One Martini backbone bead per residue (centre of mass of N, CA, C, O) as a GRO file, in nm:
protein
  467
    1UNK     BB    1  -2.659  -1.305  -1.064
    2UNK     BB    2  -2.341  -1.210  -1.229
    3UNK     BB    3  -2.303  -1.400  -1.501
    4UNK     BB    4  -2.245  -1.175  -1.736
    5UNK     BB    5  -1.993  -1.116  -1.599
    6UNK     BB    6  -1.685  -1.114  -1.614
    7UNK     BB    7  -1.476  -1.285  -1.407
    8UNK     BB    8  -1.266  -1.010  -1.385
    9UNK     BB    9  -1.525  -0.835  -1.322
   10UNK     BB   10  -1.718  -0.615  -1.191
   11UNK     BB   11  -1.994  -0.517  -1.101
   12UNK     BB   12  -2.171  -0.241  -1.169
   13UNK     BB   13  -2.221  -0.161  -0.868
   14UNK     BB   14  -1.907  -0.156  -0.806
   15UNK     BB   15  -1.767  -0.001  -1.041
   16UNK     BB   16  -1.897   0.290  -0.977
   17UNK     BB   17  -1.693   0.318  -0.709
   18UNK     BB   18  -1.392   0.344  -0.798
   19UNK     BB   19  -1.359   0.654  -0.827
   20UNK     BB   20  -1.428   0.718  -0.537
   21UNK     BB   21  -1.197   0.552  -0.406
   22UNK     BB   22  -0.965   0.698  -0.545
   23UNK     BB   23  -1.020   0.967  -0.410
   24UNK     BB   24  -0.997   0.879  -0.118
   25UNK     BB   25  -0.706   0.771  -0.134
   26UNK     BB   26  -0.562   1.027  -0.220
   27UNK     BB   27  -0.645   1.200   0.039
   28UNK     BB   28  -0.518   1.005   0.242
   29UNK     BB   29  -0.221   1.011   0.118
   30UNK     BB   30  -0.206   1.303  -0.012
   31UNK     BB   31  -0.041   1.533  -0.196
   32UNK     BB   32   0.108   1.353  -0.400
   33UNK     BB   33  -0.143   1.195  -0.497
   34UNK     BB   34  -0.317   1.434  -0.589
   35UNK     BB   35  -0.106   1.572  -0.786
   36UNK     BB   36  -0.064   1.317  -0.970
   37UNK     BB   37  -0.367   1.351  -1.097
   38UNK     BB   38  -0.406   1.642  -1.165
   39UNK     BB   39  -0.691   1.739  -1.343
   40UNK     BB   40  -0.888   1.571  -1.172
   41UNK     BB   41  -0.851   1.796  -0.915
   42UNK     BB   42  -0.690   2.028  -1.101
   43UNK     BB   43  -0.747   2.272  -1.292
   44UNK     BB   44  -0.692   2.482  -1.516
   45UNK     BB   45  -0.681   2.813  -1.564
   46UNK     BB   46  -0.640   2.751  -1.870
   47UNK     BB   47  -0.707   2.556  -2.139
   48UNK     BB   48  -0.418   2.660  -2.291
   49UNK     BB   49  -0.225   2.549  -2.108
   50UNK     BB   50   0.063   2.437  -2.050
   51UNK     BB   51   0.240   2.204  -1.889
   52UNK     BB   52   0.425   2.406  -1.742
   53UNK     BB   53   0.201   2.594  -1.635
   54UNK     BB   54   0.049   2.377  -1.474
   55UNK     BB   55   0.281   2.289  -1.287
   56UNK     BB   56   0.316   2.567  -1.158
   57UNK     BB   57   0.030   2.585  -1.045
   58UNK     BB   58   0.043   2.327  -0.870
   59UNK     BB   59   0.289   2.418  -0.695
   60UNK     BB   60   0.138   2.679  -0.578
   61UNK     BB   61  -0.067   2.494  -0.457
   62UNK     BB   62  -0.220   2.436  -0.173
   63UNK     BB   63  -0.230   2.168   0.076
   64UNK     BB   64  -0.486   2.024   0.282
   65UNK     BB   65  -0.456   1.745   0.518
   66UNK     BB   66  -0.740   1.653   0.641
   67UNK     BB   67  -0.798   1.350   0.586
   68UNK     BB   68  -0.540   1.238   0.702
   69UNK     BB   69  -0.592   1.340   0.992
   70UNK     BB   70  -0.861   1.200   1.041
   71UNK     BB   71  -0.777   0.906   1.000
   72UNK     BB   72  -0.547   0.905   1.205
   73UNK     BB   73  -0.713   0.998   1.450
   74UNK     BB   74  -0.937   0.779   1.457
   75UNK     BB   75  -0.744   0.539   1.466
   76UNK     BB   76  -0.599   0.628   1.726
   77UNK     BB   77  -0.849   0.602   1.910
   78UNK     BB   78  -0.911   0.301   1.862
   79UNK     BB   79  -0.579   0.224   1.918
   80UNK     BB   80  -0.511   0.322   2.210
   81UNK     BB   81  -0.612   0.035   2.257
   82UNK     BB   82  -0.605  -0.286   2.269
   83UNK     BB   83  -0.741  -0.536   2.144
   84UNK     BB   84  -0.979  -0.802   2.231
   85UNK     BB   85  -0.899  -1.151   2.284
   86UNK     BB   86  -1.136  -1.405   2.375
   87UNK     BB   87  -0.967  -1.719   2.437
   88UNK     BB   88  -0.914  -2.064   2.537
   89UNK     BB   89  -0.737  -2.103   2.288
   90UNK     BB   90  -0.408  -2.154   2.229
   91UNK     BB   91  -0.408  -2.169   1.917
   92UNK     BB   92  -0.549  -1.910   1.851
   93UNK     BB   93  -0.349  -1.726   1.996
   94UNK     BB   94  -0.101  -1.813   1.830
   95UNK     BB   95  -0.213  -1.759   1.532
   96UNK     BB   96  -0.269  -1.445   1.581
   97UNK     BB   97   0.035  -1.354   1.538
   98UNK     BB   98  -0.009  -1.512   1.244
   99UNK     BB   99  -0.286  -1.457   1.018
  100UNK     BB  100  -0.156  -1.394   0.748
  101UNK     BB  101   0.007  -1.463   0.454
  102UNK     BB  102   0.212  -1.195   0.518
  103UNK     BB  103   0.245  -1.189   0.857
  104UNK     BB  104   0.021  -1.074   1.015
  105UNK     BB  105  -0.130  -0.966   1.277
  106UNK     BB  106  -0.420  -0.906   1.427
  107UNK     BB  107  -0.364  -0.609   1.491
  108UNK     BB  108  -0.274  -0.525   1.206
  109UNK     BB  109  -0.528  -0.620   1.057
  110UNK     BB  110  -0.726  -0.434   1.205
  111UNK     BB  111  -0.604  -0.167   1.113
  112UNK     BB  112  -0.641  -0.218   0.813
  113UNK     BB  113  -0.948  -0.257   0.817
  114UNK     BB  114  -1.025   0.019   0.925
  115UNK     BB  115  -0.897   0.189   0.701
  116UNK     BB  116  -1.044   0.064   0.458
  117UNK     BB  117  -1.332   0.128   0.567
  118UNK     BB  118  -1.293   0.433   0.561
  119UNK     BB  119  -1.250   0.448   0.250
  120UNK     BB  120  -1.486   0.223   0.128
  121UNK     BB  121  -1.685   0.033   0.289
  122UNK     BB  122  -1.536  -0.244   0.130
  123UNK     BB  123  -1.427  -0.515   0.299
  124UNK     BB  124  -1.250  -0.813   0.262
  125UNK     BB  125  -1.290  -1.143   0.436
  126UNK     BB  126  -1.090  -1.440   0.426
  127UNK     BB  127  -1.124  -1.777   0.514
  128UNK     BB  128  -0.848  -2.009   0.503
  129UNK     BB  129  -0.729  -2.340   0.373
  130UNK     BB  130  -0.512  -2.548   0.288
  131UNK     BB  131  -0.426  -2.814   0.101
  132UNK     BB  132  -0.282  -3.121   0.160
  133UNK     BB  133  -0.181  -3.167  -0.143
  134UNK     BB  134   0.045  -2.925  -0.119
  135UNK     BB  135   0.191  -3.140   0.064
  136UNK     BB  136   0.486  -3.287   0.213
  137UNK     BB  137   0.523  -3.455   0.502
  138UNK     BB  138   0.266  -3.442   0.668
  139UNK     BB  139   0.198  -3.340   1.012
  140UNK     BB  140   0.105  -3.254   1.327
  141UNK     BB  141   0.395  -3.142   1.405
  142UNK     BB  142   0.439  -2.962   1.107
  143UNK     BB  143   0.195  -2.790   1.011
  144UNK     BB  144   0.256  -2.498   1.107
  145UNK     BB  145   0.544  -2.474   0.985
  146UNK     BB  146   0.434  -2.532   0.677
  147UNK     BB  147   0.126  -2.387   0.664
  148UNK     BB  148  -0.098  -2.586   0.787
  149UNK     BB  149  -0.330  -2.337   0.815
  150UNK     BB  150  -0.513  -2.094   0.900
  151UNK     BB  151  -0.637  -1.788   0.736
  152UNK     BB  152  -0.637  -1.428   0.681
  153UNK     BB  153  -0.781  -1.232   0.417
  154UNK     BB  154  -0.746  -0.923   0.258
  155UNK     BB  155  -0.973  -0.696   0.069
  156UNK     BB  156  -1.009  -0.463  -0.133
  157UNK     BB  157  -1.263  -0.320  -0.296
  158UNK     BB  158  -1.134  -0.358  -0.592
  159UNK     BB  159  -1.118  -0.694  -0.531
  160UNK     BB  160  -1.431  -0.692  -0.518
  161UNK     BB  161  -1.651  -0.827  -0.759
  162UNK     BB  162  -1.849  -1.016  -0.572
  163UNK     BB  163  -2.171  -1.021  -0.377
  164UNK     BB  164  -2.390  -1.299  -0.325
  165UNK     BB  165  -2.719  -1.373  -0.230
  166UNK     BB  166  -2.929  -1.636  -0.077
  167UNK     BB  167  -3.163  -1.899  -0.044
  168UNK     BB  168  -3.074  -2.146   0.208
  169UNK     BB  169  -3.249  -2.335   0.396
  170UNK     BB  170  -3.417  -2.079   0.492
  171UNK     BB  171  -3.149  -1.897   0.439
  172UNK     BB  172  -2.928  -1.636   0.439
  173UNK     BB  173  -2.667  -1.656   0.190
  174UNK     BB  174  -2.380  -1.693   0.049
  175UNK     BB  175  -2.321  -1.795  -0.311
  176UNK     BB  176  -2.124  -1.557  -0.432
  177UNK     BB  177  -1.766  -1.497  -0.481
  178UNK     BB  178  -1.534  -1.245  -0.608
  179UNK     BB  179  -1.167  -1.242  -0.636
  180UNK     BB  180  -0.880  -1.044  -0.671
  181UNK     BB  181  -0.552  -1.151  -0.784
  182UNK     BB  182  -0.235  -1.108  -0.880
  183UNK     BB  183  -0.281  -0.835  -1.034
  184UNK     BB  184  -0.535  -0.980  -1.209
  185UNK     BB  185  -0.456  -1.304  -1.279
  186UNK     BB  186  -0.664  -1.384  -1.043
  187UNK     BB  187  -0.963  -1.576  -0.964
  188UNK     BB  188  -1.170  -1.613  -0.679
  189UNK     BB  189  -1.422  -1.855  -0.652
  190UNK     BB  190  -1.714  -1.856  -0.446
  191UNK     BB  191  -1.928  -2.139  -0.357
  192UNK     BB  192  -2.255  -2.274  -0.361
  193UNK     BB  193  -2.342  -2.559  -0.450
  194UNK     BB  194  -2.585  -2.790  -0.529
  195UNK     BB  195  -2.499  -2.942  -0.245
  196UNK     BB  196  -2.421  -2.705  -0.032
  197UNK     BB  197  -2.116  -2.654  -0.093
  198UNK     BB  198  -1.806  -2.538  -0.048
  199UNK     BB  199  -1.642  -2.372  -0.330
  200UNK     BB  200  -1.327  -2.353  -0.509
  201UNK     BB  201  -1.228  -2.130  -0.780
  202UNK     BB  202  -0.963  -2.105  -1.017
  203UNK     BB  203  -0.867  -1.826  -1.218
  204UNK     BB  204  -0.658  -1.778  -1.508
  205UNK     BB  205  -0.447  -1.603  -1.704
  206UNK     BB  206  -0.443  -1.633  -2.054
  207UNK     BB  207  -0.414  -1.620  -2.391
  208UNK     BB  208  -0.741  -1.709  -2.390
  209UNK     BB  209  -0.786  -1.622  -2.106
  210UNK     BB  210  -0.987  -1.718  -1.867
  211UNK     BB  211  -0.919  -2.014  -1.661
  212UNK     BB  212  -0.987  -2.309  -1.522
  213UNK     BB  213  -0.750  -2.474  -1.281
  214UNK     BB  214  -0.924  -2.504  -1.002
  215UNK     BB  215  -1.093  -2.734  -0.768
  216UNK     BB  216  -1.245  -2.711  -0.433
  217UNK     BB  217  -1.331  -2.871  -0.102
  218UNK     BB  218  -1.342  -2.762   0.188
  219UNK     BB  219  -1.249  -2.884   0.526
  220UNK     BB  220  -1.380  -2.996   0.853
  221UNK     BB  221  -1.315  -3.288   0.971
  222UNK     BB  222  -1.421  -3.393   0.668
  223UNK     BB  223  -1.625  -3.155   0.639
  224UNK     BB  224  -1.817  -2.969   0.462
  225UNK     BB  225  -1.906  -2.661   0.395
  226UNK     BB  226  -2.220  -2.445   0.428
  227UNK     BB  227  -2.031  -2.187   0.395
  228UNK     BB  228  -1.896  -1.883   0.324
  229UNK     BB  229  -1.576  -1.759   0.453
  230UNK     BB  230  -1.710  -1.453   0.428
  231UNK     BB  231  -1.652  -1.098   0.502
  232UNK     BB  232  -1.824  -0.792   0.497
  233UNK     BB  233  -1.683  -0.479   0.563
  234UNK     BB  234  -1.943  -0.273   0.694
  235UNK     BB  235  -2.187  -0.034   0.799
  236UNK     BB  236  -2.350  -0.227   0.622
  237UNK     BB  237  -2.573  -0.502   0.526
  238UNK     BB  238  -2.513  -0.453   0.254
  239UNK     BB  239  -2.365  -0.580  -0.066
  240UNK     BB  240  -2.334  -0.290  -0.142
  241UNK     BB  241  -2.203  -0.002  -0.177
  242UNK     BB  242  -2.125   0.259   0.059
  243UNK     BB  243  -2.075   0.522   0.218
  244UNK     BB  244  -1.821   0.661   0.375
  245UNK     BB  245  -1.689   0.819   0.650
  246UNK     BB  246  -1.502   1.029   0.446
  247UNK     BB  247  -1.650   1.142   0.195
  248UNK     BB  248  -1.720   1.439   0.273
  249UNK     BB  249  -1.433   1.521   0.341
  250UNK     BB  250  -1.321   1.486   0.056
  251UNK     BB  251  -1.502   1.693  -0.086
  252UNK     BB  252  -1.401   1.933   0.083
  253UNK     BB  253  -1.100   1.903   0.020
  254UNK     BB  254  -1.135   1.947  -0.284
  255UNK     BB  255  -1.259   2.229  -0.268
  256UNK     BB  256  -1.015   2.353  -0.126
  257UNK     BB  257  -0.802   2.293  -0.342
  258UNK     BB  258  -0.936   2.451  -0.576
  259UNK     BB  259  -0.948   2.721  -0.422
  260UNK     BB  260  -0.641   2.738  -0.386
  261UNK     BB  261  -0.589   2.769  -0.688
  262UNK     BB  262  -0.730   3.040  -0.716
  263UNK     BB  263  -0.552   3.190  -0.512
  264UNK     BB  264  -0.283   3.138  -0.653
  265UNK     BB  265  -0.357   3.296  -0.910
  266UNK     BB  266  -0.405   3.569  -0.783
  267UNK     BB  267  -0.123   3.604  -0.655
  268UNK     BB  268   0.039   3.572  -0.917
  269UNK     BB  269  -0.100   3.810  -1.085
  270UNK     BB  270  -0.057   4.039  -0.830
  271UNK     BB  271   0.265   4.030  -0.747
  272UNK     BB  272   0.294   4.176  -1.028
  273UNK     BB  273   0.312   4.373  -1.277
  274UNK     BB  274   0.048   4.489  -1.509
  275UNK     BB  275   0.097   4.559  -1.850
  276UNK     BB  276  -0.026   4.778  -2.112
  277UNK     BB  277   0.024   4.802  -2.477
  278UNK     BB  278  -0.103   5.032  -2.718
  279UNK     BB  279  -0.062   5.174  -3.042
  280UNK     BB  280   0.180   5.011  -3.180
  281UNK     BB  281   0.456   4.937  -3.376
  282UNK     BB  282   0.610   4.669  -3.473
  283UNK     BB  283   0.889   4.525  -3.507
  284UNK     BB  284   1.127   4.411  -3.763
  285UNK     BB  285   1.291   4.198  -3.932
  286UNK     BB  286   1.473   4.111  -4.213
  287UNK     BB  287   1.203   3.933  -4.304
  288UNK     BB  288   0.936   4.091  -4.185
  289UNK     BB  289   0.903   4.003  -3.897
  290UNK     BB  290   0.761   4.015  -3.609
  291UNK     BB  291   0.859   4.143  -3.290
  292UNK     BB  292   0.877   4.080  -2.974
  293UNK     BB  293   0.848   4.262  -2.711
  294UNK     BB  294   1.079   4.381  -2.446
  295UNK     BB  295   0.971   4.458  -2.132
  296UNK     BB  296   1.112   4.652  -1.883
  297UNK     BB  297   1.005   4.649  -1.518
  298UNK     BB  298   1.230   4.759  -1.379
  299UNK     BB  299   1.390   4.963  -1.197
  300UNK     BB  300   1.469   5.240  -1.423
  301UNK     BB  301   1.317   5.188  -1.664
  302UNK     BB  302   1.304   5.273  -2.024
  303UNK     BB  303   1.065   5.383  -2.262
  304UNK     BB  304   1.050   5.389  -2.624
  305UNK     BB  305   0.778   5.551  -2.800
  306UNK     BB  306   0.693   5.672  -3.122
  307UNK     BB  307   0.398   5.641  -3.093
  308UNK     BB  308   0.145   5.875  -3.032
  309UNK     BB  309  -0.099   5.646  -2.983
  310UNK     BB  310   0.015   5.532  -2.749
  311UNK     BB  311  -0.076   5.310  -2.462
  312UNK     BB  312  -0.038   5.304  -2.103
  313UNK     BB  313  -0.117   5.042  -1.864
  314UNK     BB  314  -0.229   4.960  -1.527
  315UNK     BB  315  -0.313   4.714  -1.325
  316UNK     BB  316  -0.552   4.706  -1.069
  317UNK     BB  317  -0.595   4.566  -0.763
  318UNK     BB  318  -0.875   4.384  -0.637
  319UNK     BB  319  -0.931   4.247  -0.314
  320UNK     BB  320  -1.221   4.119  -0.313
  321UNK     BB  321  -1.173   3.846  -0.447
  322UNK     BB  322  -0.973   3.733  -0.234
  323UNK     BB  323  -1.163   3.761   0.010
  324UNK     BB  324  -1.374   3.558  -0.085
  325UNK     BB  325  -1.189   3.314  -0.106
  326UNK     BB  326  -1.084   3.320   0.186
  327UNK     BB  327  -1.360   3.279   0.319
  328UNK     BB  328  -1.421   3.004   0.187
  329UNK     BB  329  -1.179   2.854   0.305
  330UNK     BB  330  -1.267   2.890   0.602
  331UNK     BB  331  -1.542   2.749   0.579
  332UNK     BB  332  -1.431   2.470   0.499
  333UNK     BB  333  -1.261   2.429   0.751
  334UNK     BB  334  -1.500   2.432   0.947
  335UNK     BB  335  -1.643   2.186   0.827
  336UNK     BB  336  -1.409   1.990   0.872
  337UNK     BB  337  -1.405   2.023   1.181
  338UNK     BB  338  -1.688   1.913   1.229
  339UNK     BB  339  -1.642   1.632   1.094
  340UNK     BB  340  -1.338   1.590   1.231
  341UNK     BB  341  -1.370   1.700   1.486
  342UNK     BB  342  -1.106   1.773   1.711
  343UNK     BB  343  -0.866   1.728   1.514
  344UNK     BB  344  -0.929   2.024   1.346
  345UNK     BB  345  -0.984   2.208   1.571
  346UNK     BB  346  -0.962   2.510   1.669
  347UNK     BB  347  -0.894   2.743   1.876
  348UNK     BB  348  -1.070   2.905   2.105
  349UNK     BB  349  -1.113   3.232   2.195
  350UNK     BB  350  -1.321   3.095   2.391
  351UNK     BB  351  -1.426   2.918   2.636
  352UNK     BB  352  -1.601   2.645   2.696
  353UNK     BB  353  -1.841   2.499   2.830
  354UNK     BB  354  -1.864   2.205   2.987
  355UNK     BB  355  -2.136   2.117   2.863
  356UNK     BB  356  -2.060   2.168   2.568
  357UNK     BB  357  -1.823   1.973   2.557
  358UNK     BB  358  -1.981   1.716   2.638
  359UNK     BB  359  -2.181   1.712   2.402
  360UNK     BB  360  -1.977   1.711   2.171
  361UNK     BB  361  -1.818   1.459   2.262
  362UNK     BB  362  -2.056   1.261   2.259
  363UNK     BB  363  -2.118   1.281   1.955
  364UNK     BB  364  -1.842   1.192   1.853
  365UNK     BB  365  -1.826   0.915   2.002
  366UNK     BB  366  -2.084   0.789   1.885
  367UNK     BB  367  -1.994   0.777   1.590
  368UNK     BB  368  -1.733   0.612   1.639
  369UNK     BB  369  -1.865   0.375   1.793
  370UNK     BB  370  -2.044   0.272   1.565
  371UNK     BB  371  -1.816   0.197   1.374
  372UNK     BB  372  -1.652   0.013   1.568
  373UNK     BB  373  -1.866  -0.201   1.632
  374UNK     BB  374  -1.911  -0.300   1.344
  375UNK     BB  375  -1.622  -0.386   1.277
  376UNK     BB  376  -1.586  -0.571   1.519
  377UNK     BB  377  -1.813  -0.771   1.442
  378UNK     BB  378  -1.684  -0.859   1.169
  379UNK     BB  379  -1.416  -0.965   1.278
  380UNK     BB  380  -1.540  -1.173   1.468
  381UNK     BB  381  -1.674  -1.345   1.249
  382UNK     BB  382  -1.404  -1.428   1.116
  383UNK     BB  383  -1.273  -1.555   1.374
  384UNK     BB  384  -1.480  -1.784   1.408
  385UNK     BB  385  -1.403  -1.922   1.145
  386UNK     BB  386  -1.108  -1.960   1.219
  387UNK     BB  387  -1.156  -2.135   1.483
  388UNK     BB  388  -1.292  -2.379   1.345
  389UNK     BB  389  -1.010  -2.460   1.218
  390UNK     BB  390  -0.801  -2.435   1.455
  391UNK     BB  391  -1.039  -2.524   1.698
  392UNK     BB  392  -1.317  -2.705   1.693
  393UNK     BB  393  -1.343  -2.770   2.019
  394UNK     BB  394  -1.246  -2.437   2.068
  395UNK     BB  395  -1.419  -2.174   1.906
  396UNK     BB  396  -1.482  -1.981   2.119
  397UNK     BB  397  -1.531  -1.616   2.098
  398UNK     BB  398  -1.403  -1.275   2.153
  399UNK     BB  399  -1.421  -0.941   1.996
  400UNK     BB  400  -1.265  -0.609   2.057
  401UNK     BB  401  -1.266  -0.284   2.024
  402UNK     BB  402  -1.198   0.016   2.120
  403UNK     BB  403  -1.418   0.265   2.321
  404UNK     BB  404  -1.185   0.434   2.465
  405UNK     BB  405  -1.099   0.756   2.351
  406UNK     BB  406  -1.038   0.892   2.639
  407UNK     BB  407  -0.816   1.008   2.853
  408UNK     BB  408  -0.911   0.866   3.186
  409UNK     BB  409  -0.859   0.844   3.497
  410UNK     BB  410  -0.916   0.695   3.775
  411UNK     BB  411  -1.046   0.762   4.056
  412UNK     BB  412  -0.991   0.728   4.391
  413UNK     BB  413  -1.282   0.651   4.460
  414UNK     BB  414  -1.324   0.427   4.249
  415UNK     BB  415  -1.085   0.259   4.342
  416UNK     BB  416  -1.184   0.202   4.629
  417UNK     BB  417  -1.454   0.064   4.552
  418UNK     BB  418  -1.329  -0.162   4.383
  419UNK     BB  419  -1.157  -0.285   4.608
  420UNK     BB  420  -1.392  -0.355   4.796
  421UNK     BB  421  -1.531  -0.551   4.601
  422UNK     BB  422  -1.298  -0.752   4.595
  423UNK     BB  423  -1.270  -0.805   4.904
  424UNK     BB  424  -1.588  -0.896   4.913
  425UNK     BB  425  -1.635  -1.083   4.638
  426UNK     BB  426  -1.788  -0.936   4.387
  427UNK     BB  427  -1.508  -0.967   4.246
  428UNK     BB  428  -1.249  -1.047   4.072
  429UNK     BB  429  -0.918  -1.009   4.033
  430UNK     BB  430  -0.924  -0.985   3.724
  431UNK     BB  431  -1.143  -0.766   3.705
  432UNK     BB  432  -0.990  -0.558   3.871
  433UNK     BB  433  -0.743  -0.533   3.674
  434UNK     BB  434  -0.898  -0.454   3.422
  435UNK     BB  435  -1.010  -0.189   3.544
  436UNK     BB  436  -0.731  -0.061   3.592
  437UNK     BB  437  -0.648  -0.060   3.298
  438UNK     BB  438  -0.893   0.100   3.184
  439UNK     BB  439  -0.827   0.337   3.416
  440UNK     BB  440  -0.505   0.404   3.389
  441UNK     BB  441  -0.333   0.254   3.618
  442UNK     BB  442  -0.247   0.041   3.429
  443UNK     BB  443  -0.083  -0.080   3.191
  444UNK     BB  444  -0.169  -0.202   2.875
  445UNK     BB  445   0.048  -0.452   2.895
  446UNK     BB  446  -0.113  -0.578   3.112
  447UNK     BB  447  -0.182  -0.905   3.230
  448UNK     BB  448  -0.382  -1.021   3.471
  449UNK     BB  449  -0.291  -1.319   3.494
  450UNK     BB  450   0.012  -1.251   3.518
  451UNK     BB  451  -0.012  -1.060   3.763
  452UNK     BB  452  -0.115  -1.267   3.966
  453UNK     BB  453   0.135  -1.451   3.956
  454UNK     BB  454   0.340  -1.235   4.041
  455UNK     BB  455   0.215  -1.174   4.321
  456UNK     BB  456   0.250  -1.457   4.434
  457UNK     BB  457   0.559  -1.473   4.404
  458UNK     BB  458   0.624  -1.219   4.567
  459UNK     BB  459   0.499  -1.319   4.835
  460UNK     BB  460   0.692  -1.563   4.867
  461UNK     BB  461   0.971  -1.386   4.842
  462UNK     BB  462   0.902  -1.227   5.077
  463UNK     BB  463   1.018  -1.126   5.355
  464UNK     BB  464   0.998  -1.158   5.676
  465UNK     BB  465   0.931  -1.020   5.957
  466UNK     BB  466   1.110  -0.880   6.214
  467UNK     BB  467   1.089  -0.930   6.576
   0.00000   0.00000   0.00000
């Protein structure tokens, strides 16, 4: 355990990733966020540039929002179809409509979790239930209305201070988790205490530093929990941060941005004449101080230089340097297109063979599917903890994010075969309708169970044929 770390500070293993996450966030957020960071991502042209000169250089530098497009595109593919929550508990279904303390639905929370995991690959999910002592006049009838119900809270990577596991009863379990809340003024410490019970300790910032202000042992049906209801959403099963899905994209986008700064400097310096004048004596003012010459380089201007040794030269622009920079910018864009899948890929000058397209698409989908399955599994683990509190007698459920990333309607032949299977009794009516929905025949908003009831009602209301 990281007992020597101050209660409100992350462990060294987590702290060293904060700068990395800040970079990822900036490039996901786009141009304004990146440019607001100033010299952290775009150095000065010259070390002695003034603030005004640097701001002008930054404004001239173009920003390519590659990472923003990649994150939006991948998230759009995952949520092209609505995630599926399969639970027979009416209460779990009802509470999933408002599942977080700030009123997010399960669908909204899942989108947030996917995006955060793309950025940091270190997203915390805590399942919590308020203490009955916090309420007055509590009853079974008004519990949900008053907020006495389980909830799921998400924590960005920067607010996860510690996640430590240990061996308890011959099983690997989380034994200590620390989470930062209230803009850094509260630390929620989650422990398995010496009795093997889940305990929550709240530490708040005071004039004398952080102090323990409350301790409680949450219970389900009167029994203390024997595990910490916290899930770390990451593509790795390790409890320390690992590289995120977009990390290499961010590094390439940063390289492109800095190289764009170099190109902006080249264009700025070569877009107007650069003249040098040497070998002349500067004029002086009445106090004997040298006066800076003001050379007018507009068309028709005439210079009069009395010094016979004076020499005037014009710098001639060599385009080779700009060509090298431009080539490197295109190379980086190509790399970003490769990593960012078809989201950033430019139109091909010649059409690809169908087999080539299929192989490339399969590789792209496999990588995205691996990420999606892992995140889906972690969200499902949190929801199972949630269901144990929401409906202990009916807590079994399954949850899955969409893995069908490409719009492709079911063929008429497949539709006919599926219909024959249903009519032959090989599959249920509900399974048949789910397949039609997944096959883009029915709208994604159609719920098969509701559709079956509507067809029954429609059949009853349909007038009989007139003989």
